[in-house]
Amino acid sequence: MTRRVLLIDPVPDRAERVGCVLEREGFRVVARVGEGADLHERVTRVDPDIVIVDLDSPDDDLIEALQKINAETPRPIVLFAAAGDPETIRAAVRIGMSAYVVDGLRPERVGVVVEVGIARFREFRRLRAELVRAQASLQERKIVERAKGLLMQRQGLDEDTAYRTLRKMAMDRGMKLADLARRVVEMANLLD
């Protein structure tokens, strides 16, 4: 499968050369963007599989634009820079940049770096989804514990009986245990 690339490079001659290198490596450059472009709008319109940035040194505006892209239309972003200061590198990592390569774009390593960036992007997305599921599960357990505690306190039930009572009520109503527990807590809050 040919991957579609949006190339960001403010130097037209260099962008042309980089585009040729990418195409030799099996990528299809669907758009070239220089400085000052509305990157988010271009990414939304062109819908590339990957964004490749080739710059001497990224500035705060670019990092901010890439952060917006990553938040609203996530896709792998690979940045090749001639130089990189620690603060910019930390900012790039913080926004979820898939790869940040200092020492510029070298034709012989473009394909490998981009593939690593894509793999890192996929792994990051998988881990983020796993984190969201774990956080939701934790919140559900907390609300069930709260509801169970309320039943224990107000009805004088032991822990096991309170849990079985909640579970039976949820089953009788065709609800998830966490949803029923949330209702129990909400009702208790109304009565307090």
PDB file of C-alpha atoms in Angstrom:
ATOM      1  CA  MET A   1       0.000   0.000   0.000  1.00  0.00           C
ATOM      2  CA  THR A   2       1.377   3.391  -0.960  1.00  0.00           C
ATOM      3  CA  ARG A   3       1.284   5.768   1.968  1.00  0.00           C
ATOM      4  CA  ARG A   4       0.050   9.296   1.291  1.00  0.00           C
ATOM      5  CA  VAL A   5       2.343  12.011   2.677  1.00  0.00           C
ATOM      6  CA  LEU A   6       1.845  15.678   3.480  1.00  0.00           C
ATOM      7  CA  LEU A   7       5.323  17.211   3.351  1.00  0.00           C
ATOM      8  CA  ILE A   8       6.044  20.359   5.331  1.00  0.00           C
ATOM      9  CA  ASP A   9       9.197  22.121   4.173  1.00  0.00           C
ATOM     10  CA  PRO A  10       9.616  25.896   3.877  1.00  0.00           C
ATOM     11  CA  VAL A  11      12.423  25.635   1.290  1.00  0.00           C
ATOM     12  CA  PRO A  12      10.900  24.863  -2.159  1.00  0.00           C
ATOM     13  CA  ASP A  13      14.060  23.354  -3.720  1.00  0.00           C
ATOM     14  CA  ARG A  14      14.661  21.129  -0.712  1.00  0.00           C
ATOM     15  CA  ALA A  15      10.972  20.159  -0.622  1.00  0.00           C
ATOM     16  CA  GLU A  16      11.239  19.046  -4.241  1.00  0.00           C
ATOM     17  CA  ARG A  17      14.314  16.910  -3.474  1.00  0.00           C
ATOM     18  CA  VAL A  18      12.735  15.426  -0.359  1.00  0.00           C
ATOM     19  CA  GLY A  19       9.565  14.674  -2.325  1.00  0.00           C
ATOM     20  CA  CYS A  20      11.620  12.753  -4.888  1.00  0.00           C
ATOM     21  CA  VAL A  21      13.350  10.777  -2.132  1.00  0.00           C
ATOM     22  CA  LEU A  22      10.014   9.913  -0.538  1.00  0.00           C
ATOM     23  CA  GLU A  23       8.555   8.808  -3.852  1.00  0.00           C
ATOM     24  CA  ARG A  24      11.603   6.610  -4.518  1.00  0.00           C
ATOM     25  CA  GLU A  25      10.968   5.046  -1.113  1.00  0.00           C
ATOM     26  CA  GLY A  26       7.399   4.194  -2.123  1.00  0.00           C
ATOM     27  CA  PHE A  27       5.502   7.108  -0.601  1.00  0.00           C
ATOM     28  CA  ARG A  28       3.148   9.377  -2.512  1.00  0.00           C
ATOM     29  CA  VAL A  29       3.495  13.074  -1.697  1.00  0.00           C
ATOM     30  CA  VAL A  30      -0.056  14.398  -1.953  1.00  0.00           C
ATOM     31  CA  ALA A  31       0.775  17.939  -0.812  1.00  0.00           C
ATOM     32  CA  ARG A  32       3.767  20.152  -0.082  1.00  0.00           C
ATOM     33  CA  VAL A  33       3.323  22.944   2.428  1.00  0.00           C
ATOM     34  CA  GLY A  34       5.660  25.799   3.263  1.00  0.00           C
ATOM     35  CA  GLU A  35       5.697  28.202   6.169  1.00  0.00           C
ATOM     36  CA  GLY A  36       2.636  30.165   7.132  1.00  0.00           C
ATOM     37  CA  ALA A  37       0.139  27.635   5.817  1.00  0.00           C
ATOM     38  CA  ASP A  38      -2.830  26.599   7.921  1.00  0.00           C
ATOM     39  CA  LEU A  39      -1.503  23.115   8.592  1.00  0.00           C
ATOM     40  CA  HIS A  40      -4.593  21.802  10.332  1.00  0.00           C
ATOM     41  CA  GLU A  41      -6.807  22.878   7.431  1.00  0.00           C
ATOM     42  CA  ARG A  42      -4.452  21.278   4.894  1.00  0.00           C
ATOM     43  CA  VAL A  43      -4.238  18.027   6.830  1.00  0.00           C
ATOM     44  CA  THR A  44      -8.020  17.915   7.130  1.00  0.00           C
ATOM     45  CA  ARG A  45      -8.495  18.621   3.426  1.00  0.00           C
ATOM     46  CA  VAL A  46      -5.727  16.374   2.048  1.00  0.00           C
ATOM     47  CA  ASP A  47      -6.142  13.601   4.669  1.00  0.00           C
ATOM     48  CA  PRO A  48      -2.629  12.139   4.395  1.00  0.00           C
ATOM     49  CA  ASP A  49      -1.613   8.883   6.054  1.00  0.00           C
ATOM     50  CA  ILE A  50       1.439  10.584   7.528  1.00  0.00           C
ATOM     51  CA  VAL A  51       2.851  14.088   7.988  1.00  0.00           C
ATOM     52  CA  ILE A  52       6.575  14.544   7.361  1.00  0.00           C
ATOM     53  CA  VAL A  53       8.265  17.751   8.443  1.00  0.00           C
ATOM     54  CA  ASP A  54      11.709  18.745   7.147  1.00  0.00           C
ATOM     55  CA  LEU A  55      13.054  21.916   8.756  1.00  0.00           C
ATOM     56  CA  ASP A  56      16.226  23.459  10.006  1.00  0.00           C
ATOM     57  CA  SER A  57      14.642  23.978  13.419  1.00  0.00           C
ATOM     58  CA  PRO A  58      10.950  23.844  14.359  1.00  0.00           C
ATOM     59  CA  ASP A  59       9.511  26.880  16.121  1.00  0.00           C
ATOM     60  CA  ASP A  60       6.780  27.138  18.751  1.00  0.00           C
ATOM     61  CA  ASP A  61       4.093  27.934  16.155  1.00  0.00           C
ATOM     62  CA  LEU A  62       4.841  24.748  14.240  1.00  0.00           C
ATOM     63  CA  ILE A  63       4.870  22.648  17.415  1.00  0.00           C
ATOM     64  CA  GLU A  64       1.511  24.176  18.364  1.00  0.00           C
ATOM     65  CA  ALA A  65       0.071  23.448  14.895  1.00  0.00           C
ATOM     66  CA  LEU A  66       1.317  19.856  15.052  1.00  0.00           C
ATOM     67  CA  GLN A  67      -0.201  19.477  18.514  1.00  0.00           C
ATOM     68  CA  LYS A  68      -3.580  20.606  17.134  1.00  0.00           C
ATOM     69  CA  ILE A  69      -3.278  18.114  14.275  1.00  0.00           C
ATOM     70  CA  ASN A  70      -2.375  15.333  16.685  1.00  0.00           C
ATOM     71  CA  ALA A  71      -5.294  16.180  18.979  1.00  0.00           C
ATOM     72  CA  GLU A  72      -7.986  16.629  16.332  1.00  0.00           C
ATOM     73  CA  THR A  73      -6.918  14.487  13.363  1.00  0.00           C
ATOM     74  CA  PRO A  74      -4.330  12.068  14.775  1.00  0.00           C
ATOM     75  CA  ARG A  75      -1.838  10.509  12.392  1.00  0.00           C
ATOM     76  CA  PRO A  76       1.886   9.753  12.456  1.00  0.00           C
ATOM     77  CA  ILE A  77       4.062  12.875  12.408  1.00  0.00           C
ATOM     78  CA  VAL A  78       7.768  12.499  11.641  1.00  0.00           C
ATOM     79  CA  LEU A  79      10.053  15.499  11.985  1.00  0.00           C
ATOM     80  CA  PHE A  80      13.522  15.778  10.464  1.00  0.00           C
ATOM     81  CA  ALA A  81      15.448  18.770  11.812  1.00  0.00           C
ATOM     82  CA  ALA A  82      18.945  20.037  11.123  1.00  0.00           C
ATOM     83  CA  ALA A  83      19.260  20.917  14.807  1.00  0.00           C
ATOM     84  CA  GLY A  84      17.280  20.363  17.938  1.00  0.00           C
ATOM     85  CA  ASP A  85      17.413  22.043  21.282  1.00  0.00           C
ATOM     86  CA  PRO A  86      16.312  20.013  24.325  1.00  0.00           C
ATOM     87  CA  GLU A  87      13.255  22.198  24.986  1.00  0.00           C
ATOM     88  CA  THR A  88      11.895  21.711  21.447  1.00  0.00           C
ATOM     89  CA  ILE A  89      12.552  17.974  21.591  1.00  0.00           C
ATOM     90  CA  ARG A  90      10.683  17.731  24.920  1.00  0.00           C
ATOM     91  CA  ALA A  91       7.780  19.703  23.425  1.00  0.00           C
ATOM     92  CA  ALA A  92       7.701  17.364  20.415  1.00  0.00           C
ATOM     93  CA  VAL A  93       7.622  14.297  22.648  1.00  0.00           C
ATOM     94  CA  ARG A  94       4.931  15.864  24.852  1.00  0.00           C
ATOM     95  CA  ILE A  95       2.588  16.424  21.886  1.00  0.00           C
ATOM     96  CA  GLY A  96       3.020  12.834  20.694  1.00  0.00           C
ATOM     97  CA  MET A  97       5.387  13.296  17.757  1.00  0.00           C
ATOM     98  CA  SER A  98       5.999   9.835  16.281  1.00  0.00           C
ATOM     99  CA  ALA A  99       9.656  10.490  15.461  1.00  0.00           C
ATOM    100  CA  TYR A 100      12.046  13.432  15.839  1.00  0.00           C
ATOM    101  CA  VAL A 101      15.313  13.028  13.965  1.00  0.00           C
ATOM    102  CA  VAL A 102      18.109  15.543  14.450  1.00  0.00           C
ATOM    103  CA  ASP A 103      20.727  15.893  11.718  1.00  0.00           C
ATOM    104  CA  GLY A 104      18.286  16.358   8.890  1.00  0.00           C
ATOM    105  CA  LEU A 105      16.696  14.068   6.386  1.00  0.00           C
ATOM    106  CA  ARG A 106      19.083  11.573   4.871  1.00  0.00           C
ATOM    107  CA  PRO A 107      17.729   9.686   1.866  1.00  0.00           C
ATOM    108  CA  GLU A 108      19.132   6.333   2.966  1.00  0.00           C
ATOM    109  CA  ARG A 109      17.209   6.337   6.241  1.00  0.00           C
ATOM    110  CA  VAL A 110      13.911   7.994   5.326  1.00  0.00           C
ATOM    111  CA  GLY A 111      11.972   4.775   4.786  1.00  0.00           C
ATOM    112  CA  VAL A 112      13.119   3.173   8.022  1.00  0.00           C
ATOM    113  CA  VAL A 113      12.522   6.292  10.118  1.00  0.00           C
ATOM    114  CA  VAL A 114       9.035   6.756   8.692  1.00  0.00           C
ATOM    115  CA  GLU A 115       8.147   3.092   9.318  1.00  0.00           C
ATOM    116  CA  VAL A 116       9.395   3.416  12.909  1.00  0.00           C
ATOM    117  CA  GLY A 117       7.295   6.574  13.274  1.00  0.00           C
ATOM    118  CA  ILE A 118       4.207   4.765  12.015  1.00  0.00           C
ATOM    119  CA  ALA A 119       4.829   1.831  14.369  1.00  0.00           C
ATOM    120  CA  ARG A 120       5.324   4.187  17.332  1.00  0.00           C
ATOM    121  CA  PHE A 121       2.143   6.068  16.430  1.00  0.00           C
ATOM    122  CA  ARG A 122       0.121   2.835  16.363  1.00  0.00           C
ATOM    123  CA  GLU A 123       1.612   1.643  19.642  1.00  0.00           C
ATOM    124  CA  PHE A 124       0.966   5.019  21.272  1.00  0.00           C
ATOM    125  CA  ARG A 125      -2.675   4.912  20.133  1.00  0.00           C
ATOM    126  CA  ARG A 126      -3.055   1.360  21.445  1.00  0.00           C
ATOM    127  CA  LEU A 127      -1.581   2.337  24.812  1.00  0.00           C
ATOM    128  CA  ARG A 128      -3.755   5.440  25.031  1.00  0.00           C
ATOM    129  CA  ALA A 129      -6.904   3.385  24.313  1.00  0.00           C
ATOM    130  CA  GLU A 130      -5.822   0.878  26.954  1.00  0.00           C
ATOM    131  CA  LEU A 131      -5.293   3.711  29.448  1.00  0.00           C
ATOM    132  CA  VAL A 132      -8.755   5.128  28.728  1.00  0.00           C
ATOM    133  CA  ARG A 133     -10.311   1.683  29.279  1.00  0.00           C
ATOM    134  CA  ALA A 134      -8.375   1.207  32.528  1.00  0.00           C
ATOM    135  CA  GLN A 135      -9.406   4.640  33.808  1.00  0.00           C
ATOM    136  CA  ALA A 136     -13.058   3.963  32.957  1.00  0.00           C
ATOM    137  CA  SER A 137     -12.881   0.597  34.708  1.00  0.00           C
ATOM    138  CA  LEU A 138     -11.350   2.211  37.791  1.00  0.00           C
ATOM    139  CA  GLN A 139     -14.094   4.853  37.876  1.00  0.00           C
ATOM    140  CA  GLU A 140     -16.728   2.117  37.591  1.00  0.00           C
ATOM    141  CA  ARG A 141     -15.170   0.190  40.477  1.00  0.00           C
ATOM    142  CA  LYS A 142     -15.050   3.354  42.587  1.00  0.00           C
ATOM    143  CA  ILE A 143     -18.726   4.132  42.027  1.00  0.00           C
ATOM    144  CA  VAL A 144     -19.703   0.522  42.804  1.00  0.00           C
ATOM    145  CA  GLU A 145     -17.664   0.711  46.031  1.00  0.00           C
ATOM    146  CA  ARG A 146     -19.402   3.961  46.956  1.00  0.00           C
ATOM    147  CA  ALA A 147     -22.852   2.530  46.305  1.00  0.00           C
ATOM    148  CA  LYS A 148     -21.960  -0.606  48.227  1.00  0.00           C
ATOM    149  CA  GLY A 149     -20.773   1.538  51.146  1.00  0.00           C
ATOM    150  CA  LEU A 150     -24.046   3.469  51.120  1.00  0.00           C
ATOM    151  CA  LEU A 151     -26.074   0.243  51.272  1.00  0.00           C
ATOM    152  CA  MET A 152     -23.892  -1.045  54.088  1.00  0.00           C
ATOM    153  CA  GLN A 153     -24.292   2.185  56.040  1.00  0.00           C
ATOM    154  CA  ARG A 154     -27.992   2.846  55.449  1.00  0.00           C
ATOM    155  CA  GLN A 155     -29.345  -0.705  55.448  1.00  0.00           C
ATOM    156  CA  GLY A 156     -26.871  -2.303  57.836  1.00  0.00           C
ATOM    157  CA  LEU A 157     -25.702  -4.856  55.251  1.00  0.00           C
ATOM    158  CA  ASP A 158     -22.353  -6.570  55.231  1.00  0.00           C
ATOM    159  CA  GLU A 159     -20.074  -5.988  52.229  1.00  0.00           C
ATOM    160  CA  ASP A 160     -20.892  -9.219  50.402  1.00  0.00           C
ATOM    161  CA  THR A 161     -24.656  -8.787  50.835  1.00  0.00           C
ATOM    162  CA  ALA A 162     -24.474  -5.154  49.685  1.00  0.00           C
ATOM    163  CA  TYR A 163     -22.607  -6.222  46.534  1.00  0.00           C
ATOM    164  CA  ARG A 164     -25.049  -9.059  45.803  1.00  0.00           C
ATOM    165  CA  THR A 165     -27.961  -6.656  46.317  1.00  0.00           C
ATOM    166  CA  LEU A 166     -26.503  -4.163  43.832  1.00  0.00           C
ATOM    167  CA  ARG A 167     -25.759  -6.911  41.323  1.00  0.00           C
ATOM    168  CA  LYS A 168     -29.283  -8.367  41.584  1.00  0.00           C
ATOM    169  CA  MET A 169     -30.864  -4.915  41.199  1.00  0.00           C
ATOM    170  CA  ALA A 170     -28.756  -4.288  38.097  1.00  0.00           C
ATOM    171  CA  MET A 171     -29.662  -7.663  36.592  1.00  0.00           C
ATOM    172  CA  ASP A 172     -33.366  -7.204  37.352  1.00  0.00           C
ATOM    173  CA  ARG A 173     -33.320  -3.850  35.557  1.00  0.00           C
ATOM    174  CA  GLY A 174     -31.079  -4.978  32.684  1.00  0.00           C
ATOM    175  CA  MET A 175     -28.448  -2.403  33.625  1.00  0.00           C
ATOM    176  CA  LYS A 176     -24.698  -2.433  33.980  1.00  0.00           C
ATOM    177  CA  LEU A 177     -23.661  -2.655  37.611  1.00  0.00           C
ATOM    178  CA  ALA A 178     -21.751   0.643  37.386  1.00  0.00           C
ATOM    179  CA  ASP A 179     -24.790   2.452  35.922  1.00  0.00           C
ATOM    180  CA  LEU A 180     -27.031   1.204  38.716  1.00  0.00           C
ATOM    181  CA  ALA A 181     -24.384   2.116  41.307  1.00  0.00           C
ATOM    182  CA  ARG A 182     -24.222   5.618  39.846  1.00  0.00           C
ATOM    183  CA  ARG A 183     -28.008   5.945  40.256  1.00  0.00           C
ATOM    184  CA  VAL A 184     -27.838   4.710  43.850  1.00  0.00           C
ATOM    185  CA  VAL A 185     -25.177   7.305  44.665  1.00  0.00           C
ATOM    186  CA  GLU A 186     -27.147  10.062  42.899  1.00  0.00           C
ATOM    187  CA  MET A 187     -30.322   9.154  44.814  1.00  0.00           C
ATOM    188  CA  ALA A 188     -28.418   9.119  48.096  1.00  0.00           C
ATOM    189  CA  ASN A 189     -27.005  12.555  47.288  1.00  0.00           C
ATOM    190  CA  LEU A 190     -30.527  13.851  46.617  1.00  0.00           C
ATOM    191  CA  LEU A 191     -31.749  12.516  49.951  1.00  0.00           C
ATOM    192  CA  ASP A 192     -28.875  14.017  51.931  1.00  0.00           C
TER     193      ASP A 192
END
